[in-house]
Short mmCIF file of C-alpha atoms and ligand atoms in Angstrom, two decimals:
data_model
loop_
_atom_site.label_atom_id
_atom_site.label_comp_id
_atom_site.label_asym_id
_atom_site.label_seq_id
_atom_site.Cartn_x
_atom_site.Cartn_y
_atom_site.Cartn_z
CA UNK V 5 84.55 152.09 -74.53
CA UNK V 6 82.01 150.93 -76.88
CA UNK V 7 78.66 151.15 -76.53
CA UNK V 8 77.41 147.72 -74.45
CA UNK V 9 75.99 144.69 -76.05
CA UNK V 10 72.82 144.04 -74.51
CA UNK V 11 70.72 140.84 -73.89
CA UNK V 12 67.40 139.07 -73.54
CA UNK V 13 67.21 136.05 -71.91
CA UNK V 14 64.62 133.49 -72.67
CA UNK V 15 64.46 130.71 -69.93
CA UNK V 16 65.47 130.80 -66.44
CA UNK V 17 66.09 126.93 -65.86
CA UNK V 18 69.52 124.82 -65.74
CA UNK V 19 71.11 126.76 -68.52
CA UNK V 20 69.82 130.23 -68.49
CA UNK V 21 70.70 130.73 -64.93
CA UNK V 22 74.01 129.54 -65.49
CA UNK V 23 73.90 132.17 -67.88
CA UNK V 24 72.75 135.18 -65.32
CA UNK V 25 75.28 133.52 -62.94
CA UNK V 26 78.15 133.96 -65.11
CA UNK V 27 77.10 137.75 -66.12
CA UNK V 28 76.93 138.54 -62.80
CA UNK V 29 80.44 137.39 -61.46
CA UNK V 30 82.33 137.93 -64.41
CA UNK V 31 81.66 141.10 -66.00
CA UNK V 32 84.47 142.85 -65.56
CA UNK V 33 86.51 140.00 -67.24
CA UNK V 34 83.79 140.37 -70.55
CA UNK V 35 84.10 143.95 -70.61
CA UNK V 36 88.30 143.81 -70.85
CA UNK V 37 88.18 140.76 -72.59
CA UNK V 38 85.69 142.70 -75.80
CA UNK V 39 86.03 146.30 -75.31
CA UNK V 40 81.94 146.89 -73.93
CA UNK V 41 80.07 145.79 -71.56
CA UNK V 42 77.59 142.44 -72.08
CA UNK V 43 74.44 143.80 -69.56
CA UNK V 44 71.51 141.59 -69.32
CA UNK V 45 68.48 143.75 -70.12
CA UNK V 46 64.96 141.54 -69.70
CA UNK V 47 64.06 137.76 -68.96
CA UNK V 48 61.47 135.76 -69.24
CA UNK V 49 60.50 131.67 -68.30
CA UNK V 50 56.51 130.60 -67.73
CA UNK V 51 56.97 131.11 -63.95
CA UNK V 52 57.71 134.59 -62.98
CA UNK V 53 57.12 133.76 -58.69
CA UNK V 54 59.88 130.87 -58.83
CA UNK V 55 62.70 131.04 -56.79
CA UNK V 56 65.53 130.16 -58.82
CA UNK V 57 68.03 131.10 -56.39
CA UNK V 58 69.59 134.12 -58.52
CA UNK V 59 69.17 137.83 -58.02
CA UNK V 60 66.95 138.65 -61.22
CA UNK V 61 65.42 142.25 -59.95
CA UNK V 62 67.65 144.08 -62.34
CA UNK V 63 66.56 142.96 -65.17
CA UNK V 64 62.77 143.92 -66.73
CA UNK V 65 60.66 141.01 -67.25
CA UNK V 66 59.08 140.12 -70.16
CA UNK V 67 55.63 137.92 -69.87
CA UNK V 68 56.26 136.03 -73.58
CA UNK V 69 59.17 135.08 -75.25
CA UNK V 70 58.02 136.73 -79.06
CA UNK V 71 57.71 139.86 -77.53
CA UNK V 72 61.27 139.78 -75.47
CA UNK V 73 62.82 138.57 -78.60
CA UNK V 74 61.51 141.72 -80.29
CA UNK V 75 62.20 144.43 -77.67
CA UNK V 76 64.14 147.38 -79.02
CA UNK V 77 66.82 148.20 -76.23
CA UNK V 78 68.24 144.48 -77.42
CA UNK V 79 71.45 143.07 -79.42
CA UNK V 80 70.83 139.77 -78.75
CA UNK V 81 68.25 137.41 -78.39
CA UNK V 82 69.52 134.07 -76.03
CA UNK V 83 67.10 131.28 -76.28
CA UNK V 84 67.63 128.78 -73.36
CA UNK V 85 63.75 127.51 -73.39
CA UNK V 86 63.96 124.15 -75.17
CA UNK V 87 61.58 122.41 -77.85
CA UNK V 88 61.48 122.58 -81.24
CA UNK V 89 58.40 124.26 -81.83
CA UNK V 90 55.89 126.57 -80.25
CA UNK V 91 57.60 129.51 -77.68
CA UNK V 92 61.46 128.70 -78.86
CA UNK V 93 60.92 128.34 -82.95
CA UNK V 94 58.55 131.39 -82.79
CA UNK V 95 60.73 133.58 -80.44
CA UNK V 96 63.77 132.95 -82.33
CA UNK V 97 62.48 134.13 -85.71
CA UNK V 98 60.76 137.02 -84.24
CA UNK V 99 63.77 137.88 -83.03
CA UNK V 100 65.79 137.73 -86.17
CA UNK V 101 62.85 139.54 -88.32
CA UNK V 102 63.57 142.18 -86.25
CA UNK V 103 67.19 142.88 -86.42
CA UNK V 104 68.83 140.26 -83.41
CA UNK V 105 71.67 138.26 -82.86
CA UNK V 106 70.49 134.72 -81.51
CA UNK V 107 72.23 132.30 -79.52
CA UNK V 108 70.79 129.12 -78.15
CA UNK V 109 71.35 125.94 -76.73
CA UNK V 110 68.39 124.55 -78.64
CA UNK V 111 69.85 121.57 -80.59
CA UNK V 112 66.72 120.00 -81.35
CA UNK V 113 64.98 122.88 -82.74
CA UNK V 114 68.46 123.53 -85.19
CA UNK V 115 68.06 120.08 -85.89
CA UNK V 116 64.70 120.53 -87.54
CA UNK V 117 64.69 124.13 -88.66
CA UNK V 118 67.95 124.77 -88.74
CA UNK V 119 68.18 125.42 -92.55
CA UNK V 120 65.30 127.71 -92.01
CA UNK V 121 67.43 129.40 -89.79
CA UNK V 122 69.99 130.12 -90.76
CA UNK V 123 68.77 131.44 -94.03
CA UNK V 124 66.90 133.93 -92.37
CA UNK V 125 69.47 134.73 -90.41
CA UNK V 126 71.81 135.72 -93.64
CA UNK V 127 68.66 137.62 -94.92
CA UNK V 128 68.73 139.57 -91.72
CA UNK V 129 72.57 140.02 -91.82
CA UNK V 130 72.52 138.68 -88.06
CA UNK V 131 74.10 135.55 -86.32
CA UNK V 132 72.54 132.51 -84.90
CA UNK V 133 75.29 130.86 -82.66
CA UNK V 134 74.89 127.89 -80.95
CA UNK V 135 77.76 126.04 -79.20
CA UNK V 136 75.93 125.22 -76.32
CA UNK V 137 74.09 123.09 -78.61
CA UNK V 138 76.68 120.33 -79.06
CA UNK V 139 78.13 118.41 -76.56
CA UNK V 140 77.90 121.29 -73.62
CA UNK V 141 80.69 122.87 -72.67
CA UNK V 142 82.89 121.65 -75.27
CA UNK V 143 83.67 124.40 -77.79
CA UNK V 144 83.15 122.18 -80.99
CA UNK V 145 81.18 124.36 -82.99
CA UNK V 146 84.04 126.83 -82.89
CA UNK V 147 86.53 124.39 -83.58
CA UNK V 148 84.99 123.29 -86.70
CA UNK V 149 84.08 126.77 -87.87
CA UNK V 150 86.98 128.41 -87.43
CA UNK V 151 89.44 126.06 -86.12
CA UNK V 152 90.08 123.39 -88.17
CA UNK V 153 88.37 125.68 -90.97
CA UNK V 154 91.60 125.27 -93.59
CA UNK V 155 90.54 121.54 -93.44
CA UNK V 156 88.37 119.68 -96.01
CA UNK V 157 86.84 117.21 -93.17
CA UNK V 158 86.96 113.64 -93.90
CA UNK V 159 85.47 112.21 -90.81
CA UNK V 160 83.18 113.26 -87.97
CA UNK V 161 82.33 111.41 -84.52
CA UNK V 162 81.31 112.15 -81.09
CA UNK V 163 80.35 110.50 -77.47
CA UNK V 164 77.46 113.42 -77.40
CA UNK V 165 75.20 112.00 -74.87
CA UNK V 166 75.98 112.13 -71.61
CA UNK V 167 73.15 110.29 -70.11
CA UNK V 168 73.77 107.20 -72.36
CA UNK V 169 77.19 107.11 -71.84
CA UNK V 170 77.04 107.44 -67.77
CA UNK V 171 74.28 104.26 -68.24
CA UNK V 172 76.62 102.17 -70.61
CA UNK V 173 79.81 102.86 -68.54
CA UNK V 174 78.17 102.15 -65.32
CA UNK V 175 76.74 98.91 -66.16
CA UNK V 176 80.38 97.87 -66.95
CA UNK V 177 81.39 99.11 -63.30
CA UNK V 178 78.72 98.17 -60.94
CA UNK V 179 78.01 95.24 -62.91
CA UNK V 180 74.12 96.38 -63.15
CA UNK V 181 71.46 95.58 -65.84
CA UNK V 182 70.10 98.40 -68.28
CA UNK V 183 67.24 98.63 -66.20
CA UNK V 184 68.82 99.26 -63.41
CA UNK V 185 71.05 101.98 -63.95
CA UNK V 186 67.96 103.48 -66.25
CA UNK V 187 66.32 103.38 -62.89
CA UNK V 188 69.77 105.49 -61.23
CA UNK V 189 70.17 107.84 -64.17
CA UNK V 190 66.15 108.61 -63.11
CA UNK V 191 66.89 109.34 -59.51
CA UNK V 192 69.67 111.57 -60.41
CA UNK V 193 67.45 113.58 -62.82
CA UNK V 194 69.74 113.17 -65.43
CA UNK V 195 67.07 111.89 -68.23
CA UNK V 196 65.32 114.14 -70.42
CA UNK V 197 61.81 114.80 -69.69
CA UNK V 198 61.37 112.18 -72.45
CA UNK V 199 64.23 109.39 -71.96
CA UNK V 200 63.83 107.88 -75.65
CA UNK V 201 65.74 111.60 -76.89
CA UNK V 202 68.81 110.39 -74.63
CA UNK V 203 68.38 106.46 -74.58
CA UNK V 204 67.18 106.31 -78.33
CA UNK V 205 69.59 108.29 -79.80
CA UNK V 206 67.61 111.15 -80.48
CA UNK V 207 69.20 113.91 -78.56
CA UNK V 208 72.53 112.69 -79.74
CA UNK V 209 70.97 112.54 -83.39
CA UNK V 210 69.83 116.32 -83.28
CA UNK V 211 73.75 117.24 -82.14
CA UNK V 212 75.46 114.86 -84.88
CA UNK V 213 72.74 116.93 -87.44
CA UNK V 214 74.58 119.74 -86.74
CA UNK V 215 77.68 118.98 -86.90
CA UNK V 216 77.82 117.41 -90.08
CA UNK V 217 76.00 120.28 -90.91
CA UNK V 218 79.16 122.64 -90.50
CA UNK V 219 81.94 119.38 -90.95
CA UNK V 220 80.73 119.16 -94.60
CA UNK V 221 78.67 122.28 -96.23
CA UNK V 222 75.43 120.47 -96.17
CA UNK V 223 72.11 121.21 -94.84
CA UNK V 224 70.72 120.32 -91.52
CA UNK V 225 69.42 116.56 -92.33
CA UNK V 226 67.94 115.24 -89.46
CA UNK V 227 65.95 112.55 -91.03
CA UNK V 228 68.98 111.42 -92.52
CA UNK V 229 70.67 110.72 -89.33
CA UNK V 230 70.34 106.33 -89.32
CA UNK V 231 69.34 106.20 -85.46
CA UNK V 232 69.32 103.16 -83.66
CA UNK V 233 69.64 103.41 -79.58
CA UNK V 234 71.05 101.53 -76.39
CA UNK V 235 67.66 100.10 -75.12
CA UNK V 236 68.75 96.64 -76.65
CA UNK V 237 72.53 96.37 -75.00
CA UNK V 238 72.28 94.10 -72.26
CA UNK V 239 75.41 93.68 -69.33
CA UNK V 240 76.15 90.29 -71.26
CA UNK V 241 77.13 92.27 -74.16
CA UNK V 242 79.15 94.78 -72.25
CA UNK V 243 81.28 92.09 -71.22
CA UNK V 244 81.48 90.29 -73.44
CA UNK V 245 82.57 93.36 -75.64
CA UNK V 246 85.21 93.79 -73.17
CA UNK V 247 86.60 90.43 -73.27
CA UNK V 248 86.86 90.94 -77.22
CA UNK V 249 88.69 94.16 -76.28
CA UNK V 250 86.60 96.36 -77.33
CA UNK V 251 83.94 98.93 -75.11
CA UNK V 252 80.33 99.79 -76.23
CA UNK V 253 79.45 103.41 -76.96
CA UNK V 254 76.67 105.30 -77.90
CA UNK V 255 78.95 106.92 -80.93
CA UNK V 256 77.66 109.37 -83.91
CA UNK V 257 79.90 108.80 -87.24
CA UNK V 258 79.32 110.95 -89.97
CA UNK V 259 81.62 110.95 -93.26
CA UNK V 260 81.00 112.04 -96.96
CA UNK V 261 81.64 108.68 -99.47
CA UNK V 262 80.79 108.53 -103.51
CA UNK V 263 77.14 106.99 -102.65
CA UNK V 264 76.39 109.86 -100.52
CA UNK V 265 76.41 111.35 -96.80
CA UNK V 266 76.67 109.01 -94.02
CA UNK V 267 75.25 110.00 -90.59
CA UNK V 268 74.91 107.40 -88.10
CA UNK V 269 74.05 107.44 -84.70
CA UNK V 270 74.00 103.84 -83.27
CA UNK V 271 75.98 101.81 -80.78
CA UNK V 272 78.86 100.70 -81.66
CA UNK V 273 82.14 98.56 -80.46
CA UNK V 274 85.47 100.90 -79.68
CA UNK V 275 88.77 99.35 -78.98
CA UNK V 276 89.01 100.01 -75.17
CA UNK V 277 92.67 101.56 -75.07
CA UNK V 278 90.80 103.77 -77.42
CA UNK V 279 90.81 107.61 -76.05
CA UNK V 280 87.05 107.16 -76.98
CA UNK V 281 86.59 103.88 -75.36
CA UNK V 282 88.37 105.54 -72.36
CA UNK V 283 85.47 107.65 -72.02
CA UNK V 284 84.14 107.73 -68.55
CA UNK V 285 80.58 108.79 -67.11
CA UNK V 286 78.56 111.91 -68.37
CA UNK V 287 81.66 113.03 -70.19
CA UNK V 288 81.33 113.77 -73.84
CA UNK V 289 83.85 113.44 -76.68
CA UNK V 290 84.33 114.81 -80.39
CA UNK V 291 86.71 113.08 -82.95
CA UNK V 292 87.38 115.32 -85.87
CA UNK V 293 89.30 114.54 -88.90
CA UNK V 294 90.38 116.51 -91.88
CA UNK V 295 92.52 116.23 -94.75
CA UNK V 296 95.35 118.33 -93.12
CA UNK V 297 95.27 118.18 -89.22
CA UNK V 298 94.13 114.42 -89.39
CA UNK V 299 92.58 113.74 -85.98
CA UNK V 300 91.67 116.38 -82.98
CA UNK V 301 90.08 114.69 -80.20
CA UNK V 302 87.99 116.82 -77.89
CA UNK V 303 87.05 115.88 -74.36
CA UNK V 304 84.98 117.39 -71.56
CA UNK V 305 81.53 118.21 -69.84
CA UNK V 306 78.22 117.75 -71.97
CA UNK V 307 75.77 119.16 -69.67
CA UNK V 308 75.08 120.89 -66.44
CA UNK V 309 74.58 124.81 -65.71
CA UNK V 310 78.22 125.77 -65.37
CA UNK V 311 79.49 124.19 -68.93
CA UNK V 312 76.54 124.93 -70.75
CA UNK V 313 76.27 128.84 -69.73
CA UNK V 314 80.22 128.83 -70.54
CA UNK V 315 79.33 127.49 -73.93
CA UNK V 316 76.07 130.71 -74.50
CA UNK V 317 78.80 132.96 -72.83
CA UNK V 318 81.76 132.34 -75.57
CA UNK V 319 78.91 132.80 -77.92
CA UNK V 320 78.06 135.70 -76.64
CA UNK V 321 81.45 137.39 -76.46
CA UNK V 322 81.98 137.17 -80.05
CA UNK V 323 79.05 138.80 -80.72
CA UNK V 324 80.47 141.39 -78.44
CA UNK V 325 84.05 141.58 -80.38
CA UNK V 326 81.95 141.80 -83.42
CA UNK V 327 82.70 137.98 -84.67
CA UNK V 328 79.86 136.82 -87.27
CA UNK V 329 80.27 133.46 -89.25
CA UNK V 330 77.13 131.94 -90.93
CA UNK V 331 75.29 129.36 -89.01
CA UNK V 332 76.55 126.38 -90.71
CA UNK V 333 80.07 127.67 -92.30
CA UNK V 334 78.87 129.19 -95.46
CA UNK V 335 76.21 131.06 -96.52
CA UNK V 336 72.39 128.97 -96.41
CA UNK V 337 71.82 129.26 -100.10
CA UNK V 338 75.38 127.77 -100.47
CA UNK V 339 74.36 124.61 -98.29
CA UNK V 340 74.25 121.39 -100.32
CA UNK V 341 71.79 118.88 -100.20
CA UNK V 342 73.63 116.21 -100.20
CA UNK V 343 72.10 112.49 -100.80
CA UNK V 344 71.91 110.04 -97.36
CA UNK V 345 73.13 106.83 -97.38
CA UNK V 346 73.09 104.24 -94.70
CA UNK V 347 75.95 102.63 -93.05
CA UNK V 348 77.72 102.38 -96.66
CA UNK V 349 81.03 102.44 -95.69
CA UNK V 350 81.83 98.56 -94.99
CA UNK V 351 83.44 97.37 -91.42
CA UNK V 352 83.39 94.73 -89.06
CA UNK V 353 80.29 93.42 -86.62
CA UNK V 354 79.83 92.18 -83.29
CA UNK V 355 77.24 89.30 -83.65
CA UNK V 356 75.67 87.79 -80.33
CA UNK V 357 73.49 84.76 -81.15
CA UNK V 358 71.55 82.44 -78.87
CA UNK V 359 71.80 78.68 -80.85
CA UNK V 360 69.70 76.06 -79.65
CA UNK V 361 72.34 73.18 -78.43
CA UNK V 362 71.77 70.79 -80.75
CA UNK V 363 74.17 69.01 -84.09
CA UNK V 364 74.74 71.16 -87.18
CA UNK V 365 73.53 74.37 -85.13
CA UNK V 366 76.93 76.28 -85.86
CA UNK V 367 77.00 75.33 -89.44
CA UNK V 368 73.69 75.98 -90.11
CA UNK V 369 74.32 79.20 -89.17
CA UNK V 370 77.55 79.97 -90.88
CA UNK V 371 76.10 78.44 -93.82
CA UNK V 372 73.59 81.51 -93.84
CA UNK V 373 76.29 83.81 -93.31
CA UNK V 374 78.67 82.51 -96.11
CA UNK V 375 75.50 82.56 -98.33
CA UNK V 376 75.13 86.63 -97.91
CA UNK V 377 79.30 86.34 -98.97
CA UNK V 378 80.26 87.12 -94.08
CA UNK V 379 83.32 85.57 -93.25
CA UNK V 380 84.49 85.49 -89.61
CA UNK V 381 86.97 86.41 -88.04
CA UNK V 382 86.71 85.68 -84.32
CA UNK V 383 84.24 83.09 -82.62
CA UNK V 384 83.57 82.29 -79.35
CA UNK V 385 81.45 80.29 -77.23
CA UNK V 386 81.66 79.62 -73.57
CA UNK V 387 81.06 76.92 -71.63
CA UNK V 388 77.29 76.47 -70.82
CA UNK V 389 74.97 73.93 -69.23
CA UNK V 390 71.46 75.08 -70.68
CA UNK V 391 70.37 75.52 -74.11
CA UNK V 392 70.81 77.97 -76.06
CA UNK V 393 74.69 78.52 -75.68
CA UNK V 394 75.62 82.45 -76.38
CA UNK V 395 77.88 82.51 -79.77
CA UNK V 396 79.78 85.80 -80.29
CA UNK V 397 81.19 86.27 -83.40
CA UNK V 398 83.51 89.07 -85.00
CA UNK V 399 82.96 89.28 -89.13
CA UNK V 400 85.41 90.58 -91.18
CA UNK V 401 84.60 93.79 -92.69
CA UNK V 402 80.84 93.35 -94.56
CA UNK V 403 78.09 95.91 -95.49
CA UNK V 404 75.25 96.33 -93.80
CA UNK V 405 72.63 95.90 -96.25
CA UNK V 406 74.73 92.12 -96.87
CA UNK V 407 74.18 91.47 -92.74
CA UNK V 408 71.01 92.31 -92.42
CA UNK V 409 69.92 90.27 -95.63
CA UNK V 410 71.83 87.37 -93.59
CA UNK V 411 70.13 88.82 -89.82
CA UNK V 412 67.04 88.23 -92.09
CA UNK V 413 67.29 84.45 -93.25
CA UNK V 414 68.90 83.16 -90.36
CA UNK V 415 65.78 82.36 -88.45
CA UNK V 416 64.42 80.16 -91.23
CA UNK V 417 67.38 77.63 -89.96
CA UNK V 418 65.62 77.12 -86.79
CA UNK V 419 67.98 76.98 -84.41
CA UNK V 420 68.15 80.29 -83.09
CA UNK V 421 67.19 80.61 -79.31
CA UNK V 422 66.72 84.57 -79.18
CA UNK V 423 66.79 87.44 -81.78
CA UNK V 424 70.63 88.22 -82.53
CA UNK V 425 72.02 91.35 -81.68
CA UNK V 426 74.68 92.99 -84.50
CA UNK V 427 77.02 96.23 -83.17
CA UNK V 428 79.07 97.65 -85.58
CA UNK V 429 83.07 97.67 -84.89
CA UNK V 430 83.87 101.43 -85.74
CA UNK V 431 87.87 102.28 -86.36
CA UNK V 432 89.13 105.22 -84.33
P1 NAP W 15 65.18 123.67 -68.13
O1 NAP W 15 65.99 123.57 -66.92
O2 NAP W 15 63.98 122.80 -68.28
O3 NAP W 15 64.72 125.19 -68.27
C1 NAP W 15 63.90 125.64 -69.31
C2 NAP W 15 63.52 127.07 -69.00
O4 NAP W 15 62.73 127.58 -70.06
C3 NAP W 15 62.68 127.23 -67.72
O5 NAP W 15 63.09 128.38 -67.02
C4 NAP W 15 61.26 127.41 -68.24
O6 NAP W 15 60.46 128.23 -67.41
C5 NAP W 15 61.53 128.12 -69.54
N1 NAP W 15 60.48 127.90 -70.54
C6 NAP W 15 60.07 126.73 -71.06
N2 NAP W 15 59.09 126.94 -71.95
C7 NAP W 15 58.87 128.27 -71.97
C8 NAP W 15 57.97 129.11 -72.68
N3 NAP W 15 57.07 128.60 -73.53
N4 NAP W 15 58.06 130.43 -72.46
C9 NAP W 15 58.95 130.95 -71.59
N5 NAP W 15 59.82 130.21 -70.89
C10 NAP W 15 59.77 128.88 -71.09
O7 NAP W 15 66.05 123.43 -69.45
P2 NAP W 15 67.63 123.54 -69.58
O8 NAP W 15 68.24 122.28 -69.12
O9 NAP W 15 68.08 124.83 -69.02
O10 NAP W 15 67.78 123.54 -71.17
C11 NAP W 15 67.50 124.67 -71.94
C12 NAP W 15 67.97 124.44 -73.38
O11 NAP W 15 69.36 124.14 -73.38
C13 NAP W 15 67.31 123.25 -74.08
O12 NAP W 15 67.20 123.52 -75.45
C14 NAP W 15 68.30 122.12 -73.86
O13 NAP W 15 68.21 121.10 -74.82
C15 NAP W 15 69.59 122.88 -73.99
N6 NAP W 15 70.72 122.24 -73.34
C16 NAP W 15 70.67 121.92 -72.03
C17 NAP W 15 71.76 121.35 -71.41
C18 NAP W 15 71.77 121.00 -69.97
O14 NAP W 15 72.79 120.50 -69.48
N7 NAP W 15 70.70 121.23 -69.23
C19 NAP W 15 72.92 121.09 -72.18
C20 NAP W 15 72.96 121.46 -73.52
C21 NAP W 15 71.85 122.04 -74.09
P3 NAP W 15 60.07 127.81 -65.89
O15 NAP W 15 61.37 127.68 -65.16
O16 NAP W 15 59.24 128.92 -65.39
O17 NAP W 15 59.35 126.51 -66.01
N1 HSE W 16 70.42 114.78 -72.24
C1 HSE W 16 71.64 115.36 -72.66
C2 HSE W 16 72.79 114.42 -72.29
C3 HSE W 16 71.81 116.74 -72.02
O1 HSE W 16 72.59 113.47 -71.55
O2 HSE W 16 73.90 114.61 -72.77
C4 HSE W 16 72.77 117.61 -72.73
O3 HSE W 16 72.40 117.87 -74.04
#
C-alpha cells in the first residue's frame, strides 16, 4: 500500500470534530476506497482542556495554528477555524509556503482572499479544496469542477443559507413574524455568531463568490456580489407571495450577460411548484445550468457536523487518490476579471405599497410608474377598513435601475402610507 496521507487539523468545533469522528469510524473504508491510509497526525483549537466529547489523545497537539500548518510529518493542512483573517488566513498560507495541501470549510476567508489563494497555491504546485465551503454537505464544488466541466455555464443559483431559509419557510408555517422566528432560530443556535452574515446575505454572498468563481473562470469578486437581505420581508409579504403563487427565498443568481457579470444575492419571488420554492427548512439547494446539460438541481444538508465533515472528507480523499484541480477551475493567472453589473438582466417585480385611501391614489401612482416606461401585469388590493390599503402589484419584466428611478419619485405623489417593498420575480 502506499505510503499514508497524513493530516493536521485546525479547529476542534462543529466541523472539525465531525471530521475526527469520521476518521475514526471509517478508516478502513478510506484506506480501500484510495489505496493508503488518511491518519490524523496533530490538532489544534484555542482550548486544549475542552471536552469535546471525542477521543483526541492520539493525535500530538499543536498550541498555534501557523506552526501546525507548517509541521513536517504533514500532507495536508485542514482548516476548520473560521474568519477571514488573523489564525485561519495566516495558517493557511503558512501552510502552502511550505509544501501542503489545504482544505477548508472557510467560505468567507475564500471569499476575500481567495484569488490570493489560489495563486499561491499553483506557485506551490499544491491544492486548496474547499467543498465544505458551499452549501455543506452538498458536493457542488465537485460538480462544477469536474462534473458538469464539458459545460460552458450559462446560469448559476442556490438556496445557500440555511438559517434564512428555515426563518422564511417557518414564518409561512407557523404563521410567525420575522422577529419571532429570529428569536427561534436564536434558541436553536442556529445563527452565526454575527446574524447579519446569515440574515443579511452575507454568508450566502461569500458562497455565491465562489461559485461563480469556478461557474465562469473569473476571480473571486466578493464586492461584486449585489447583497440585499431578508430583515425587510414581513409575514404579510409571505402570504401574500403565496397567494400570487409564488414563495420567497433568500436565492443567489449569478449569470455572465454583454454588460458584464451578474452576482446577486437578494430575496426573491419563486413559483411555489418550483423544486426551489419546494425548499423546506435548513435545507440548501444549487441550480446549475450550462450550455449542454441545461439544468442540474442539487438538494440536501447545508450545515451541521455530519454533512460538513462529509464534505472536508471527500476533499480529503482525493487528495489521497492523488486528484489536484486548481482552486477555481483553471489556473489563477488564467482567472478573468470580469466587469460587475447589477441586476442587468430585466424581469418581473413584486411591488407591495401602502396608499393612503383617498381619490386619484392608484393613478397617481401608476402615473409614476408609466413615467419610468413599468407596465403591470397583476394588481391586487384587498378589502380593508383603515387607511392605507396594501396594493400588490406584479410588473411586467423592467430593469432595475428603471424601478428604482420610479421607487425614487413615487413619494413626491404623496400618497404613500409606508416605504414600498420591490422583490424580484426570478425564472427557474
Ligand atoms: P466552531 O464550532 O465555532 O469551531 C471553531 C473551532 O476553531 C473551535 O474548535 C475553536 O477552538 C477553533 N478556533 C477558532 N479560532 C482559533 C484560533 N485562532 N486558533 C486555533 N483554533 C481556533 O465553527 P464550525 O461551525 O466548526 O465552523 C468552522 C468553519 O467551517 C468555519 O469557517 C465555518 O464557516 C465553516 N462551516 C461551518 C458549517 C457548520 O455547519 N458549522 C458549515 C459550512 C462551513 P475552541 O473550540 O477551543 O474555541
Ligand atoms: N450559517 C450558515 C447557514 C451555516 O445557515 O447556512 C452553514 O454555512
Amino acid at each position: 500500500m502506499t505510503k499514508p496521507l497524513t493530516l493536521g487539523l485546525a479547529g476542534l468545533g462543529t466541523v472539525g470534530v465531525g471530521v475526527v469522528k469520521l476518521l475514526q469510524q471509517n478508516a478502513d473504508l478510506y484506506a480501500a476506497r484510495t489505496g493508503r491510509r488518511v491518519e490524523l497526525r496533530a490538532v489544534t483549537a484555542r482550548s486544549k482542556d475542552k471536552d469535546r466529547g471525542v477521543d483526541l489523545s492520539g493525535y500530538d497537539w499543536e498550541d498555534d495554528a501557523v506552526s501546525l500548518a507548517k509541521r513536517d510529518d504533514i500532507d495536508v493542512f485542514v482548516e476548520v477555524m473560521g474568519g477571514s483573517e488573523g489564525a485561519a488566513k495566516d495558517a493557511t498560507l503558512a501552510a502552502l509556503a511550505s509544501g501542503k495541501d489545504v482544505v477548508s470549510a472557510n467560505k468567507a476567508l475564500l471569499a476575500l482572499h481567495g484569488q490570493q489563494i489560489a495563486q499561491m497555491a499553483d506557485d506551490a504546485g499544491r491544492s486548496i479544496r474547499y467543498e465544505a465551503a458551499v452549501a455543506g454537505g452538498i458536493p457542488v464544488i465537485k460538480s462544477l469542477a469536474e462534473g458538469l466541466a464539458g459545460n460552458r455555464m450559462t446560469r448559476v443559483m442556490g438556496v445557500m443559507n440555511g438559517t434564512c431559509n428555515y426563518i422564511l419557510t417557518r414564518m409561512e408555517s407557523a404563521g410567525l413574524s420575522y422577529d419571532e422566528v429570529f428569536a427561534e432560530a436564536d434558541q436553536l443556535g442556529y445563527l452565526e455568531a454575527d446574524p447579519t452574515l446569515d440574515v443579511g446575505g452575507i454568508d450566502a454572498g461569500h458562497k455565491l463568490a465562489l461559485l461563480v468563481a469556478l461557474a465562469f473562470g473569473t476571480q473571486v469578486d466578493f464586492d461584486g456580489v449585489e447583497l440585499e437581505g431578508i430583515q425587510q420581508i414581513t409575514a404579510r409579504d409571505i402570504h401574500h407571495a403565496a397567494d400570487l403563487g409564488y414563495r420567497i427565498k433568500l436565492l443567489g443568481v449569478a449569470q455572465m450577460t454583454d454588460a458584464g457579470l451578474e452576482q446577486r444575492m437578494s430575496p426573491c419571488l419563486v413559483p411555489a411548484a418550483s423544486p426551489l420554492g419546494q425548499l423546506e427548512g435548513g435545507t440548501n439547494m444549487c441550480v446549475l445550468e450550462g450550455d449542454a446539460v441545461q439544468q442540474v438541481v442539487l438538494r440536501g444538508p447545508g450545515a451541521g457536523e455530519g454533512p460538513t465533515a462529509s464534505a472536508v472528507l471527500g476533499d480529503i480523499l482525493d487528495l489521497a487518490r492523488g486528484i489536484r484541480i486548481p482552486a477555481f477551475g483553471v489556473p489563477a493567472a488564467q482567472l478573468k476579471a470580469a466587469p460587475s453589473v447589477k441586476s442587468a438582466v430585466a424581469a418581473p417585480y413584486y411591488l407591495r405599497l401602502e396608499l393612503r385611501d383617498e381619490p386619484g391614489a392608484l393613478a397617481r401612482m401608476a402615473q409614476v410608474l408609466a413615467e419610468h416606461g413599468i407596465s403591470i401585469d397583476r394588481m391586487r388590493q384587498r378589502e380593508h377598513s383603515e387607511s392605507p390599503a396594501t396594493v400588490l402589484i406584479v410588473t411586467h419584466a423592467v430593469q432595475r435601475s428603471a424601478l428604482d428611478a420610479a421607487l425614487a419619485d413615487l413619494p413626491q405623489t404623496g400618497v404613500l402610507g409606508d416605504t414600498p417593498l420591490a422583490i424580484r420575480i426570478e425564472k427557474v
